[in-house]
Amino acid sequence: IELSERLETIESAAFSDCRRLERITIPLKRGLLGNMFIYNQFDHCEQLRTVDLIGGAHTKTATSLHMQCWRNEMQEEINRIN
């Protein structure tokens, strides 16, 4: 599922019990998950393995940011060895 960058909030229990949901792309923006004390939007989504955060000034997904960090660490290690 890919949610629009125009989305303002994902309310409590919005995807709760979506047991077949494996991947979702959501906009990266402050306040998207509604009430700051209730984070149960994805409760019981046992198959959910990937959440891509995209949009706004942040055009890279969390996965690509993680891979870039890993690449940088590997390059530093290679440089240290050489």
mmCIF file of C-alpha atoms in Angstrom, residues 5-6 8 10-11 16-17 23 29-30 32 34 41 43-44 48-49 51 53 63-64 66 71-72:
data_model
loop_
_atom_site.group_PDB
_atom_site.id
_atom_site.type_symbol
_atom_site.label_atom_id
_atom_site.label_comp_id
_atom_site.label_asym_id
_atom_site.label_seq_id
_atom_site.Cartn_x
_atom_site.Cartn_y
_atom_site.Cartn_z
ATOM 1 C CA GLU A 5 1.736 12.626 0.676
ATOM 2 C CA ARG A 6 -1.447 14.672 1.146
ATOM 3 C CA GLU A 8 -2.653 14.350 7.269
ATOM 4 C CA ILE A 10 -3.364 7.856 10.298
ATOM 5 C CA GLU A 11 -5.900 7.423 13.052
ATOM 6 C CA SER A 16 -5.165 -2.911 12.980
ATOM 7 C CA ASP A 17 -5.733 -6.596 12.190
ATOM 8 C CA ARG A 23 4.609 -3.457 3.120
ATOM 9 C CA LYS A 29 5.712 14.128 8.325
ATOM 10 C CA ARG A 30 5.202 15.296 11.876
ATOM 11 C CA LEU A 32 0.967 11.717 10.942
ATOM 12 C CA GLY A 34 -2.416 11.247 15.286
ATOM 13 C CA GLN A 41 -2.310 1.947 13.907
ATOM 14 C CA ASP A 43 -1.487 -3.642 15.821
ATOM 15 C CA HIS A 44 -1.714 -7.325 14.869
ATOM 16 C CA LEU A 48 4.169 -6.239 8.072
ATOM 17 C CA ARG A 49 7.901 -6.316 7.365
ATOM 18 C CA VAL A 51 7.539 0.513 6.219
ATOM 19 C CA LEU A 53 8.940 6.607 4.911
ATOM 20 C CA THR A 63 15.892 1.480 3.855
ATOM 21 C CA SER A 64 17.974 3.534 1.438
ATOM 22 C CA HIS A 66 20.245 2.607 6.206
ATOM 23 C CA ARG A 71 28.096 1.903 2.558
ATOM 24 C CA ASN A 72 29.788 4.789 4.369
#
